[in-house]
Rosetta silent file (secondary structure, phi, psi, omega in degrees, C-alpha in Angstrom):
SEQUENCE: XXXXXXXXXXXXXXXXXXXXXXXXXXXXXXXXXXXXXXXXXXXXXXXXXXXXXXXXXXXXXXXXXXXXXXXXXXXXXXXXXXXXXXXXXXXXXXXXXXXXXXXXXXXXXXXXXXXXXXXXXXXXXXXXXXXXXXXXXXXXXXXXXXXXXXXXXXXXXXXXXXXXXXXXXXXXXXXXXXXXXXXXXXXXXXXXXXXXXXXXXXXXXXXXXXXXXXXXXXXXXXXXXXXXXXXXXXXXXXXXXXXXXXXXXXXXXXXXXXXXXXXXXXXXXXXXXXXXXXXXXXXXXXXXXX
SCORE:     score description
SCORE:     0.000 S_00000001
   1 L     0.000  112.554  171.481  -61.620  -29.633    4.309 S_00000001
   2 L  -113.249  131.175 -132.308  -64.430  -30.769    2.372 S_00000001
   3 L  -127.720  124.126  176.194  -63.617  -31.481   -1.221 S_00000001
   4 L  -125.062  -46.414  168.086  -67.077  -32.281   -2.090 S_00000001
   5 E  -106.380  167.028 -177.920  -66.548  -30.929   -6.464 S_00000001
   6 E  -119.871  111.039  150.281  -64.524  -31.737   -9.103 S_00000001
   7 E   -78.686  169.154 -167.277  -64.406  -29.172  -12.158 S_00000001
   8 E  -145.114   88.644  171.851  -63.365  -31.436  -15.484 S_00000001
   9 E   -45.622  130.328  172.448  -62.408  -28.748  -18.427 S_00000001
  10 L  -133.105   17.473 -174.340  -63.630  -31.010  -21.583 S_00000001
  11 L   -84.857   16.492  179.066  -63.988  -27.472  -23.703 S_00000001
  12 L  -117.853 -154.262 -152.962  -61.598  -27.604  -25.983 S_00000001
  13 L   -93.509  -26.671  177.565  -61.128  -28.812  -29.357 S_00000001
  14 L    98.526  -10.610 -167.501  -59.505  -32.653  -29.361 S_00000001
  15 H    -1.845  -72.493 -173.372  -56.976  -31.627  -31.624 S_00000001
  16 H   -46.457  -26.115  159.266  -54.711  -34.346  -31.129 S_00000001
  17 H   -92.842    8.443 -178.961  -57.403  -37.221  -31.837 S_00000001
  18 L   -87.675  149.291   35.077  -58.764  -35.998  -34.612 S_00000001
  19 L  -112.859   20.720  150.686  -60.228  -36.631  -36.987 S_00000001
  20 L  -168.861   89.950 -166.651  -61.940  -38.020  -34.754 S_00000001
  21 L   -88.740   16.296  178.528  -62.791  -35.575  -32.295 S_00000001
  22 L   -81.256  -46.463  147.632  -64.476  -33.328  -35.473 S_00000001
  23 L   -72.005  -13.442  178.336  -67.737  -34.175  -34.975 S_00000001
  24 L  -141.583  146.041 -154.109  -67.702  -36.191  -31.211 S_00000001
  25 L   -74.790  135.553 -169.135  -66.238  -34.650  -27.996 S_00000001
  26 L   -60.942  -42.442 -136.279  -62.500  -36.494  -27.595 S_00000001
  27 L   -97.095 -164.577  178.379  -64.143  -37.037  -23.348 S_00000001
  28 L    62.342  -21.108  150.803  -67.282  -39.527  -25.665 S_00000001
  29 L  -117.276  164.471 -131.428  -65.001  -41.452  -26.963 S_00000001
  30 L   -79.567  121.302  147.833  -65.313  -45.465  -25.276 S_00000001
  31 L   -96.464  170.426 -158.135  -62.482  -47.312  -24.266 S_00000001
  32 L   -27.175 -129.668  -82.157  -63.871  -50.443  -24.146 S_00000001
  33 L  -142.368   52.309 -177.928  -67.638  -50.289  -23.188 S_00000001
  34 L  -155.694  173.400  141.458  -67.524  -46.884  -21.469 S_00000001
  35 L  -113.791 -171.211 -167.077  -66.425  -43.248  -22.789 S_00000001
  36 H   -65.162  -17.114 -179.565  -63.608  -41.475  -21.208 S_00000001
  37 H   -89.654  -78.776 -116.120  -64.946  -39.474  -18.868 S_00000001
  38 H   -47.047  -19.881 -157.380  -67.704  -41.469  -17.008 S_00000001
  39 H   -52.385  -35.522 -157.020  -64.060  -43.155  -16.520 S_00000001
  40 L  -124.892   44.049  102.357  -63.030  -40.006  -14.835 S_00000001
  41 L   -57.553  -68.441 -130.651  -66.382  -38.648  -12.946 S_00000001
  42 L   -73.435  -27.297  139.344  -66.913  -42.115  -11.568 S_00000001
  43 L   -73.209   17.854  129.464  -63.418  -41.896  -10.196 S_00000001
  44 L   -71.320  -61.670  146.868  -64.351  -38.708   -8.230 S_00000001
  45 H    14.558 -132.462  -68.300  -67.233  -40.698   -7.020 S_00000001
  46 H  -101.618  -16.626 -179.313  -65.584  -42.964   -5.782 S_00000001
  47 H  -105.939   22.409 -174.307  -63.100  -40.127   -3.695 S_00000001
  48 H    54.952   71.057  149.945  -66.131  -38.485   -2.844 S_00000001
  49 L   -60.033  146.388  156.891  -67.153  -35.992   -5.140 S_00000001
  50 L  -103.703  -37.346 -164.501  -70.864  -35.223   -5.146 S_00000001
  51 E  -103.425  117.506 -174.481  -71.083  -32.466   -7.665 S_00000001
  52 E   -96.975  128.970 -174.641  -69.274  -32.391  -11.277 S_00000001
  53 E  -101.219  131.084  179.699  -68.546  -28.597  -13.025 S_00000001
  54 E  -138.006  128.460   16.879  -68.102  -29.814  -17.009 S_00000001
  55 E    67.268   48.343 -172.356  -65.952  -26.918  -18.151 S_00000001
  56 E  -127.042 -152.520 -143.071  -67.706  -26.947  -21.834 S_00000001
  57 L  -178.236  118.861  177.274  -68.400  -25.108  -24.836 S_00000001
  58 L    -4.061  -46.967 -140.929  -71.900  -24.666  -27.444 S_00000001
  59 L  -106.711   18.515 -158.906  -70.589  -27.882  -29.279 S_00000001
  60 L  -142.404   43.662 -145.276  -70.012  -30.077  -25.957 S_00000001
  61 L  -135.192    8.692  174.758  -73.650  -30.439  -24.462 S_00000001
  62 H   -80.396  -70.117  162.176  -73.357  -34.130  -25.231 S_00000001
  63 H   -28.482 -110.776  179.440  -71.651  -34.630  -22.553 S_00000001
  64 H     1.103  -66.075  148.068  -73.832  -33.461  -19.787 S_00000001
  65 H    -2.766 -104.625 -142.708  -76.389  -35.609  -21.870 S_00000001
  66 H   -30.921  -25.775  141.994  -74.844  -38.757  -21.268 S_00000001
  67 H   -45.911  -20.921  172.072  -75.554  -38.007  -17.573 S_00000001
  68 L   -53.042  143.991  165.495  -78.776  -37.611  -18.081 S_00000001
  69 L   -73.335 -133.992 -172.437  -81.637  -40.048  -17.767 S_00000001
  70 L   164.069   98.707 -173.761  -82.747  -40.924  -21.890 S_00000001
  71 H   -61.157  -68.944 -153.283  -86.127  -41.504  -21.682 S_00000001
  72 H   -66.928  -12.223  163.925  -86.893  -42.808  -24.667 S_00000001
  73 H   -72.950  -65.396  -99.841  -83.776  -45.470  -24.713 S_00000001
  74 H  -114.992  -84.718  178.086  -84.565  -46.804  -21.365 S_00000001
  75 H    15.157  -61.520 -144.277  -88.607  -47.133  -23.436 S_00000001
  76 H   -72.728  -72.003  171.703  -86.578  -48.804  -25.790 S_00000001
  77 H   -95.284    6.757  153.132  -85.023  -51.724  -23.717 S_00000001
  78 L   -56.028  -31.815  175.511  -87.707  -51.781  -21.390 S_00000001
  79 L  -137.352   45.673 -174.430  -89.465  -54.029  -24.025 S_00000001
  80 L  -142.179  -12.887  130.609  -86.929  -55.397  -25.620 S_00000001
  81 L   108.272   -0.137 -152.639  -86.293  -57.655  -22.345 S_00000001
  82 L  -105.922   70.620 -165.328  -82.343  -56.020  -22.079 S_00000001
  83 L   -60.648  -23.373  155.697  -82.708  -55.641  -18.244 S_00000001
  84 L   -50.208  -56.474 -165.626  -78.164  -55.391  -17.840 S_00000001
  85 H   -36.168  -79.243 -177.168  -78.213  -52.683  -20.304 S_00000001
  86 H   -16.822  -36.122 -139.215  -81.480  -50.847  -18.963 S_00000001
  87 H  -106.840   17.401  143.009  -80.342  -50.234  -15.622 S_00000001
  88 H   -78.048  -45.894 -153.436  -76.556  -49.766  -16.226 S_00000001
  89 H   -72.414  -54.701  177.812  -77.595  -46.447  -18.500 S_00000001
  90 L   -17.148 -109.139  -76.830  -80.086  -45.273  -14.947 S_00000001
  91 L   -73.961  -49.165 -165.306  -77.186  -46.218  -12.616 S_00000001
  92 L   -96.374   64.541   86.573  -74.465  -43.581  -15.208 S_00000001
  93 L   -69.702  -71.081  177.554  -77.646  -40.940  -15.106 S_00000001
  94 L   -89.203   42.286  174.133  -77.430  -40.738  -11.150 S_00000001
  95 L   -63.566  -35.829 -171.585  -74.124  -40.990  -10.536 S_00000001
  96 L  -153.253  149.880 -175.371  -73.045  -37.320   -9.749 S_00000001
  97 E   -73.156  172.165 -156.472  -75.083  -34.176   -9.486 S_00000001
  98 E  -175.346  105.657  148.159  -73.820  -32.485  -12.883 S_00000001
  99 L   -47.145  122.736 -175.062  -72.789  -28.789  -13.370 S_00000001
 100 L  -139.491   73.869  141.040  -72.493  -26.742  -17.070 S_00000001
 101 E   -97.636  146.898  155.177  -70.556  -23.476  -16.897 S_00000001
 102 E   -48.119  138.692  169.396  -69.737  -22.327  -20.706 S_00000001
 103 L  -114.320  140.660  177.695  -65.538  -20.973  -21.188 S_00000001
 104 L  -107.710   -3.371 -166.940  -66.658  -18.988  -24.181 S_00000001
 105 L  -128.197  128.854  170.313  -63.079  -18.126  -25.470 S_00000001
 106 L  -111.821   96.310 -149.545  -60.760  -21.059  -25.183 S_00000001
 107 L   -87.300   10.313 -175.103  -57.627  -19.118  -23.345 S_00000001
 108 L   143.318 -159.222 -169.185  -55.489  -22.088  -20.898 S_00000001
 109 L  -121.092  -43.839   57.771  -56.245  -23.806  -19.024 S_00000001
 110 H    71.514  -77.497 -169.857  -56.097  -21.336  -16.098 S_00000001
 111 H   -74.585  -18.211  174.253  -58.799  -19.669  -17.765 S_00000001
 112 H   -69.763  -48.733  178.577  -61.103  -22.801  -17.614 S_00000001
 113 H   -50.604  -28.818 -179.894  -60.711  -22.805  -13.697 S_00000001
 114 L   -84.642   28.229  177.681  -61.418  -19.773  -13.582 S_00000001
 115 H   -51.108  -70.106 -138.794  -64.924  -20.307  -15.349 S_00000001
 116 H   -73.760    9.002  172.943  -66.003  -22.339  -12.884 S_00000001
 117 H  -104.215   17.085  160.741  -65.450  -20.067   -9.736 S_00000001
 118 L   -43.916  -75.847  158.401  -68.864  -18.160   -9.383 S_00000001
 119 L    40.878 -128.496  149.098  -69.301  -21.864   -8.644 S_00000001
 120 L   -74.117   44.749  149.343  -66.740  -23.509   -6.150 S_00000001
 121 L     3.145 -149.961  170.334  -66.787  -19.665   -4.209 S_00000001
 122 L   -92.974   81.066  130.544  -64.569  -20.726   -1.197 S_00000001
 123 L  -127.823  108.616  168.432  -64.549  -24.003   -1.279 S_00000001
 124 L   -66.011 -168.770 -141.482  -61.488  -26.050   -2.773 S_00000001
 125 E  -146.453  175.199 -159.783  -62.598  -28.008   -5.000 S_00000001
 126 E  -131.085  165.823  172.692  -60.119  -30.880   -7.225 S_00000001
 127 E  -158.134  122.415 -173.508  -59.965  -30.113  -10.447 S_00000001
 128 L  -110.648    1.033  161.791  -59.720  -32.889  -13.020 S_00000001
 129 L    86.172   99.487  173.952  -58.466  -33.868  -16.482 S_00000001
 130 L   -71.344   41.740 -136.255  -59.348  -35.823  -19.466 S_00000001
 131 L  -153.875  -37.537 -165.827  -56.616  -36.350  -20.891 S_00000001
 132 L  -130.980  134.850  155.333  -55.291  -39.030  -17.858 S_00000001
 133 L  -142.318  121.817  -98.788  -57.150  -41.895  -16.799 S_00000001
 134 L  -117.829   30.125 -175.335  -55.568  -42.827  -13.267 S_00000001
 135 L   -21.249 -165.640 -179.190  -55.859  -47.460  -12.063 S_00000001
 136 L    50.873 -141.427 -144.005  -54.481  -48.900   -9.619 S_00000001
 137 L  -124.708   37.628 -167.011  -53.768  -48.466   -6.214 S_00000001
 138 L   167.764   44.721 -162.791  -52.147  -44.907   -4.775 S_00000001
 139 L  -154.391  139.901 -175.191  -53.371  -43.586   -7.585 S_00000001
 140 L    56.068  -86.194 -150.076  -55.328  -40.589   -8.483 S_00000001
 141 L   -58.983  -61.233  166.816  -58.812  -37.834   -7.493 S_00000001
 142 L    -7.537   52.223  119.975  -58.566  -40.365   -4.176 S_00000001
 143 L  -162.207  -12.970  140.745  -55.086  -39.656   -2.708 S_00000001
 144 H   -54.315  -49.029 -157.313  -54.521  -35.974   -4.067 S_00000001
 145 H   -88.884  -26.830  173.042  -57.911  -35.026   -1.990 S_00000001
 146 H     2.475  -95.230 -171.931  -56.158  -36.925    1.482 S_00000001
 147 H   -40.956  -38.278 -164.259  -52.678  -35.307    1.100 S_00000001
 148 H   -87.246  -35.693  176.656  -55.540  -32.015    1.392 S_00000001
 149 L   -99.519    7.845 -169.934  -57.232  -32.643    4.121 S_00000001
 150 L  -116.809  -15.060  169.631  -54.334  -34.055    6.075 S_00000001
 151 L  -128.249  -21.492  174.932  -52.276  -30.776    5.385 S_00000001
 152 L    64.962   33.859  156.851  -55.030  -27.460    4.606 S_00000001
 153 L  -118.226 -176.650  173.697  -52.779  -27.179    1.040 S_00000001
 154 L   -62.072 -116.297  -99.315  -53.086  -26.706   -2.652 S_00000001
 155 L    60.178  112.042  148.861  -52.304  -30.191   -4.049 S_00000001
 156 E  -152.822  158.903 -167.010  -51.063  -31.802   -7.682 S_00000001
 157 E  -104.166  132.214  171.569  -50.388  -34.808   -8.932 S_00000001
 158 L  -161.569  140.301 -179.691  -47.449  -35.544  -11.027 S_00000001
 159 L   -89.367 -168.223 -167.783  -45.494  -38.799  -11.961 S_00000001
 160 E  -123.485  102.441 -126.100  -41.685  -39.467  -13.172 S_00000001
 161 L  -145.392  155.229 -167.234  -41.367  -39.021  -16.709 S_00000001
 162 L  -110.448  151.512 -136.963  -38.399  -39.597  -18.428 S_00000001
 163 H   -65.578  -48.623   89.641  -36.366  -36.792  -19.610 S_00000001
 164 H   107.503  -56.082   13.898  -36.864  -36.724  -23.320 S_00000001
 165 H   128.064  -85.095 -175.320  -40.091  -35.920  -22.179 S_00000001
 166 L   -68.356  -26.224  136.934  -39.973  -32.892  -19.490 S_00000001
 167 L   -13.360  -22.149 -165.967  -41.320  -30.589  -22.753 S_00000001
 168 L  -136.004  129.327  143.708  -44.533  -31.469  -22.399 S_00000001
 169 L   130.983  166.859  113.389  -46.037  -31.384  -18.968 S_00000001
 170 E   -28.521  112.039  169.214  -45.480  -28.789  -15.962 S_00000001
 171 E  -114.860  151.490  138.057  -42.172  -29.517  -13.593 S_00000001
 172 E   -58.207  112.614  160.920  -41.730  -29.363  -10.491 S_00000001
 173 L  -117.647  127.332 -173.171  -39.036  -28.196   -8.449 S_00000001
 174 L  -167.026  144.339 -176.545  -39.319  -29.202   -4.710 S_00000001
 175 L   -40.394  151.599  143.749  -38.068  -30.923   -1.083 S_00000001
 176 E   -88.613  126.956  154.521  -39.289  -34.264   -0.438 S_00000001
 177 L   -68.391  -77.566  167.559  -41.547  -35.157    2.541 S_00000001
 178 L  -143.652 -162.622  166.852  -41.376  -38.690    2.661 S_00000001
 179 L   -16.590  -56.588 -147.862  -41.426  -41.681    0.130 S_00000001
 180 L  -126.139  -47.173 -147.440  -44.477  -39.894   -2.252 S_00000001
 181 E  -121.069  177.126 -122.042  -44.830  -35.995   -1.429 S_00000001
 182 E  -164.173  135.422 -161.225  -43.029  -33.178   -1.780 S_00000001
 183 E  -114.929  136.576  171.074  -43.453  -29.548   -0.642 S_00000001
 184 L   -69.591  122.998  129.163  -43.524  -27.554   -4.112 S_00000001
 185 L   -69.308    8.738 -145.776  -41.140  -24.792   -4.400 S_00000001
 186 L  -168.260  107.245  145.958  -40.718  -24.154   -8.293 S_00000001
 187 E   -81.159  144.115  108.182  -43.485  -24.361  -11.684 S_00000001
 188 E  -157.215  163.692 -159.664  -42.624  -24.018  -15.150 S_00000001
 189 E  -102.248  160.005  172.903  -44.520  -25.168  -17.887 S_00000001
 190 L    71.465  -32.367 -127.602  -43.084  -26.701  -20.545 S_00000001
 191 L   -86.952  163.360 -166.583  -39.224  -25.987  -20.432 S_00000001
 192 L   -46.344  172.612 -169.569  -36.581  -27.532  -22.107 S_00000001
 193 L   -81.468   10.096 -154.905  -34.866  -30.364  -21.231 S_00000001
 194 L   -87.433  -71.542 -175.190  -31.884  -27.743  -20.233 S_00000001
 195 L   -81.899    0.822 -158.874  -34.300  -25.590  -17.463 S_00000001
 196 L   -95.144  155.020 -169.258  -36.725  -28.511  -15.905 S_00000001
 197 L   -84.619  -31.038 -152.312  -35.367  -28.139  -12.437 S_00000001
 198 L  -153.037 -146.348 -167.629  -36.477  -32.503  -12.257 S_00000001
 199 L  -145.049   16.533  168.060  -38.007  -34.798  -14.557 S_00000001
 200 E   -59.006 -178.350  170.677  -41.629  -34.441  -12.190 S_00000001
 201 L  -146.960  126.620  173.883  -44.496  -34.037  -13.882 S_00000001
 202 L   -78.965  120.801  138.430  -48.153  -32.340  -13.727 S_00000001
 203 L   -89.418  173.908  179.645  -50.339  -34.627  -14.325 S_00000001
 204 L   -82.380   57.545  178.829  -54.083  -33.741  -14.881 S_00000001
 205 L  -143.724  105.007  151.295  -55.058  -34.144  -10.682 S_00000001
 206 E  -113.048  179.019  143.641  -55.411  -31.042   -8.444 S_00000001
 207 E  -148.263  105.703  119.548  -57.235  -29.620   -5.225 S_00000001
 208 E  -158.771 -140.104 -122.024  -57.170  -26.420   -4.575 S_00000001
 209 L   -92.960 -170.774  165.337  -57.619  -23.671   -2.635 S_00000001
 210 L   -85.513    1.102  168.705  -60.409  -21.156   -3.366 S_00000001
 211 H   -40.961  -20.253 -122.995  -57.059  -18.394   -3.450 S_00000001
 212 H   -52.991  -25.947  -79.017  -56.073  -19.704   -6.268 S_00000001
 213 H  -127.595  -61.617  173.644  -59.366  -18.268   -8.250 S_00000001
 214 H   -55.804  -23.351  170.123  -57.614  -13.884   -7.246 S_00000001
 215 H   -67.909  -67.084 -159.495  -53.905  -14.890   -9.057 S_00000001
 216 H   -48.744  -32.760  154.927  -56.001  -16.190  -11.990 S_00000001
 217 L   -54.542  -23.298 -168.816  -57.978  -12.719  -11.947 S_00000001
 218 L  -141.730   26.219 -158.498  -54.732  -10.940  -12.642 S_00000001
 219 L  -103.786  123.631  171.625  -52.566  -13.191  -14.127 S_00000001
 220 L   -58.317  149.733  155.356  -51.167  -12.628  -17.644 S_00000001
 221 L   -56.981  168.076  156.964  -50.674  -15.466  -20.189 S_00000001
 222 L  -176.921   -2.162  129.922  -48.154  -17.301  -20.882 S_00000001
 223 L   -76.365  147.914  139.757  -45.930  -20.746  -23.376 S_00000001
 224 L    72.599   55.491  120.449  -48.673  -20.923  -26.367 S_00000001
 225 L    92.467  102.681  135.270  -50.112  -17.159  -25.524 S_00000001
 226 L   171.373  163.075 -129.651  -52.338  -18.390  -22.965 S_00000001
 227 L   -74.523   73.161 -176.496  -53.787  -18.037  -19.022 S_00000001
 228 L   -42.282  113.126 -171.396  -51.418  -21.143  -17.603 S_00000001
 229 L   -69.480   -7.056 -144.178  -52.783  -22.985  -14.598 S_00000001
 230 H   -78.703  -64.061  158.632  -49.121  -24.443  -13.602 S_00000001
 231 H    -7.162  -36.665 -164.522  -48.092  -20.097  -13.774 S_00000001
 232 H  -126.351    3.831  175.145  -50.894  -19.746  -10.974 S_00000001
 233 L  -108.554   -4.130 -166.471  -49.821  -22.612   -8.700 S_00000001
 234 H   -81.904  -23.970  150.285  -46.133  -20.804   -8.487 S_00000001
 235 H    -7.895  -90.296 -138.815  -48.961  -18.197   -6.335 S_00000001
 236 H   -96.835   -4.012  166.857  -49.282  -20.754   -3.603 S_00000001
 237 H   -89.102  -15.006 -161.319  -46.229  -22.550   -3.644 S_00000001
 238 H   -90.597  -21.362 -172.313  -44.419  -19.125   -3.055 S_00000001
 239 H   -64.813  -30.152 -174.443  -47.352  -18.121    0.170 S_00000001
 240 L   136.208  -12.101 -167.156  -46.194  -22.799    1.374 S_00000001
 241 L   -75.248   33.650 -177.768  -49.488  -23.674   -0.260 S_00000001
 242 L  -161.204  121.425  151.542  -49.008  -26.484   -2.504 S_00000001
 243 E  -117.520  157.895  163.209  -47.567  -30.010   -2.599 S_00000001
 244 E  -109.178  154.523  179.396  -46.910  -32.464   -4.335 S_00000001
 245 E  -122.929  132.487 -166.529  -47.986  -35.786   -3.971 S_00000001
 246 L   -67.040  149.747  164.826  -45.959  -38.775   -7.012 S_00000001
 247 L  -114.674  158.866  176.210  -49.362  -41.339   -7.513 S_00000001
 248 L  -110.490 -135.056 -166.886  -48.193  -44.857   -8.810 S_00000001
 249 L   102.681 -176.695  142.330  -50.696  -47.164  -10.833 S_00000001
 250 L  -109.167 -139.291 -131.840  -51.202  -47.054  -14.434 S_00000001
 251 L   110.349  122.106  132.708  -52.084  -44.300  -16.190 S_00000001
 252 L   -77.748  113.383 -151.049  -53.203  -43.261  -19.736 S_00000001
 253 L   -71.740  -74.789 -131.445  -52.652  -40.692  -21.461 S_00000001
 254 L   103.293  -59.316  172.484  -56.037  -40.488  -23.450 S_00000001
 255 L   -75.080  -65.728  152.413  -55.094  -37.911  -26.118 S_00000001
 256 L   -48.203  106.368 -161.453  -52.373  -40.788  -27.509 S_00000001
 257 H   -55.573  -19.885  151.259  -53.231  -42.242  -29.905 S_00000001
 258 H   -83.537  -12.968 -133.217  -50.835  -44.991  -28.580 S_00000001
 259 H  -115.323  -58.641 -177.134  -51.673  -44.521  -24.996 S_00000001
 260 H   -36.584  -63.893 -179.058  -55.443  -44.889  -26.013 S_00000001
 261 H   -83.867   -8.055  140.357  -55.950  -48.199  -27.664 S_00000001
 262 H   -29.990  -57.322 -177.171  -53.391  -49.615  -24.810 S_00000001
 263 H   -74.190  -12.274  165.079  -56.401  -48.805  -22.587 S_00000001
 264 H   -51.518  -47.481 -164.033  -58.682  -50.381  -25.113 S_00000001
 265 H   -60.277  -44.911 -151.672  -56.254  -53.459  -24.893 S_00000001
 266 H   -75.651   11.436  164.479  -55.505  -53.126  -21.241 S_00000001
 267 H   -98.467  -37.678 -142.343  -60.054  -53.091  -20.224 S_00000001
 268 H   -71.828  -29.565 -165.056  -60.816  -55.530  -22.570 S_00000001
 269 L   -60.239    3.755 -169.093  -57.524  -58.453  -21.276 S_00000001
 270 L  -100.183  -25.587 -175.891  -59.750  -57.650  -17.566 S_00000001
 271 L   -85.527  141.445 -153.470  -63.105  -59.102  -19.104 S_00000001
 272 L   -87.403  -46.448  175.385  -62.924  -62.660  -18.955 S_00000001
 273 L   -32.164  -43.375 -153.564  -65.553  -63.310  -22.057 S_00000001
 274 L   -76.888 -126.771  115.617  -63.286  -61.373  -24.569 S_00000001
 275 L   160.856  -90.528  174.651  -59.481  -62.207  -22.938 S_00000001
 276 H   -35.201  -35.069  175.155  -59.075  -65.055  -24.037 S_00000001
 277 H  -105.364   11.741  178.282  -60.196  -64.352  -27.996 S_00000001
 278 H   -71.634  -48.610 -167.019  -58.696  -60.714  -27.770 S_00000001
 279 H   -75.666  -21.459 -156.080  -54.613  -62.471  -27.041 S_00000001
 280 H   -93.326  -74.507  168.023  -55.726  -65.165  -29.568 S_00000001
 281 H   -53.742  -14.108 -174.566  -56.182  -62.429  -32.540 S_00000001
 282 H   -82.808  -47.695  171.650  -53.408  -59.974  -30.797 S_00000001
 283 H   -49.811  -73.921  171.860  -51.549  -62.986  -31.539 S_00000001
 284 L   -62.326    8.188 -178.678  -52.426  -63.643  -35.064 S_00000001
 285 L  -112.161  -42.832  159.371  -51.542  -59.929  -35.725 S_00000001
 286 L     3.275 -106.608 -154.446  -48.115  -60.061  -34.071 S_00000001
 287 L   -56.274  -17.960  177.577  -45.836  -61.157  -36.535 S_00000001
 288 L   -66.374   32.053  174.245  -47.697  -58.830  -39.070 S_00000001
 289 L  -142.314   15.857 -153.575  -46.157  -56.529  -37.363 S_00000001
 290 L  -132.322    0.000    0.000  -43.057  -57.286  -36.594 S_00000001
């Protein structure tokens, strides 16, 4: 099983991040020195992805442009002798082959995935959502691709969430295969706490089989009046073609302001040039908030 394509849905309005996303796509908001979407793309590349399919809309072309050459900027940097920045700008432009498809109506994640059908055709493919940033060991799309290759099945990434948060996620019911892997038998989209089959929540990493498209094609709208990918995954689970991998590492929800700001601090603390001054400033601010 070769997985070379990653579908990245970016057509949403980013309402959780307003007003910052009124004219700037959420996926282009910076976390430390890079936009959110670049972290997602780089995670895919590290896992062996060579083609990125952006499911986009007419207002999001700036995302595709980020992974293209900007000759005027390159000339300015070259004339200014800013070699390091020039190399980085060119590196980003050469990261991956970018394919754009339009989602003309925002009808849910399942609909966004279906929009990529003609590009993915009969190949298994990854789906990566820009809200979820994954870092560290035993995490990210690479773990799911590894599991898909070993089993030949579709894979969803899951994490354990506290009880009061289960209503914000798709939740799985599964039979444990090993310490990190489950055979998925049931999926419920944003259940009430009393109806949740577990506390294992699906996050924004998937490896899907091409038959998901036929399931999505005939699917009715679900929670929120949208075509939910979680509902379509039940079709794969019913055929014993779906497993879940519990991911570790560090995860940030970039659509949540606390998580977004924490991610910025997390990366800044990894920078030796900034760390000491940043820690000093944070210590000065913390007493004010106590």
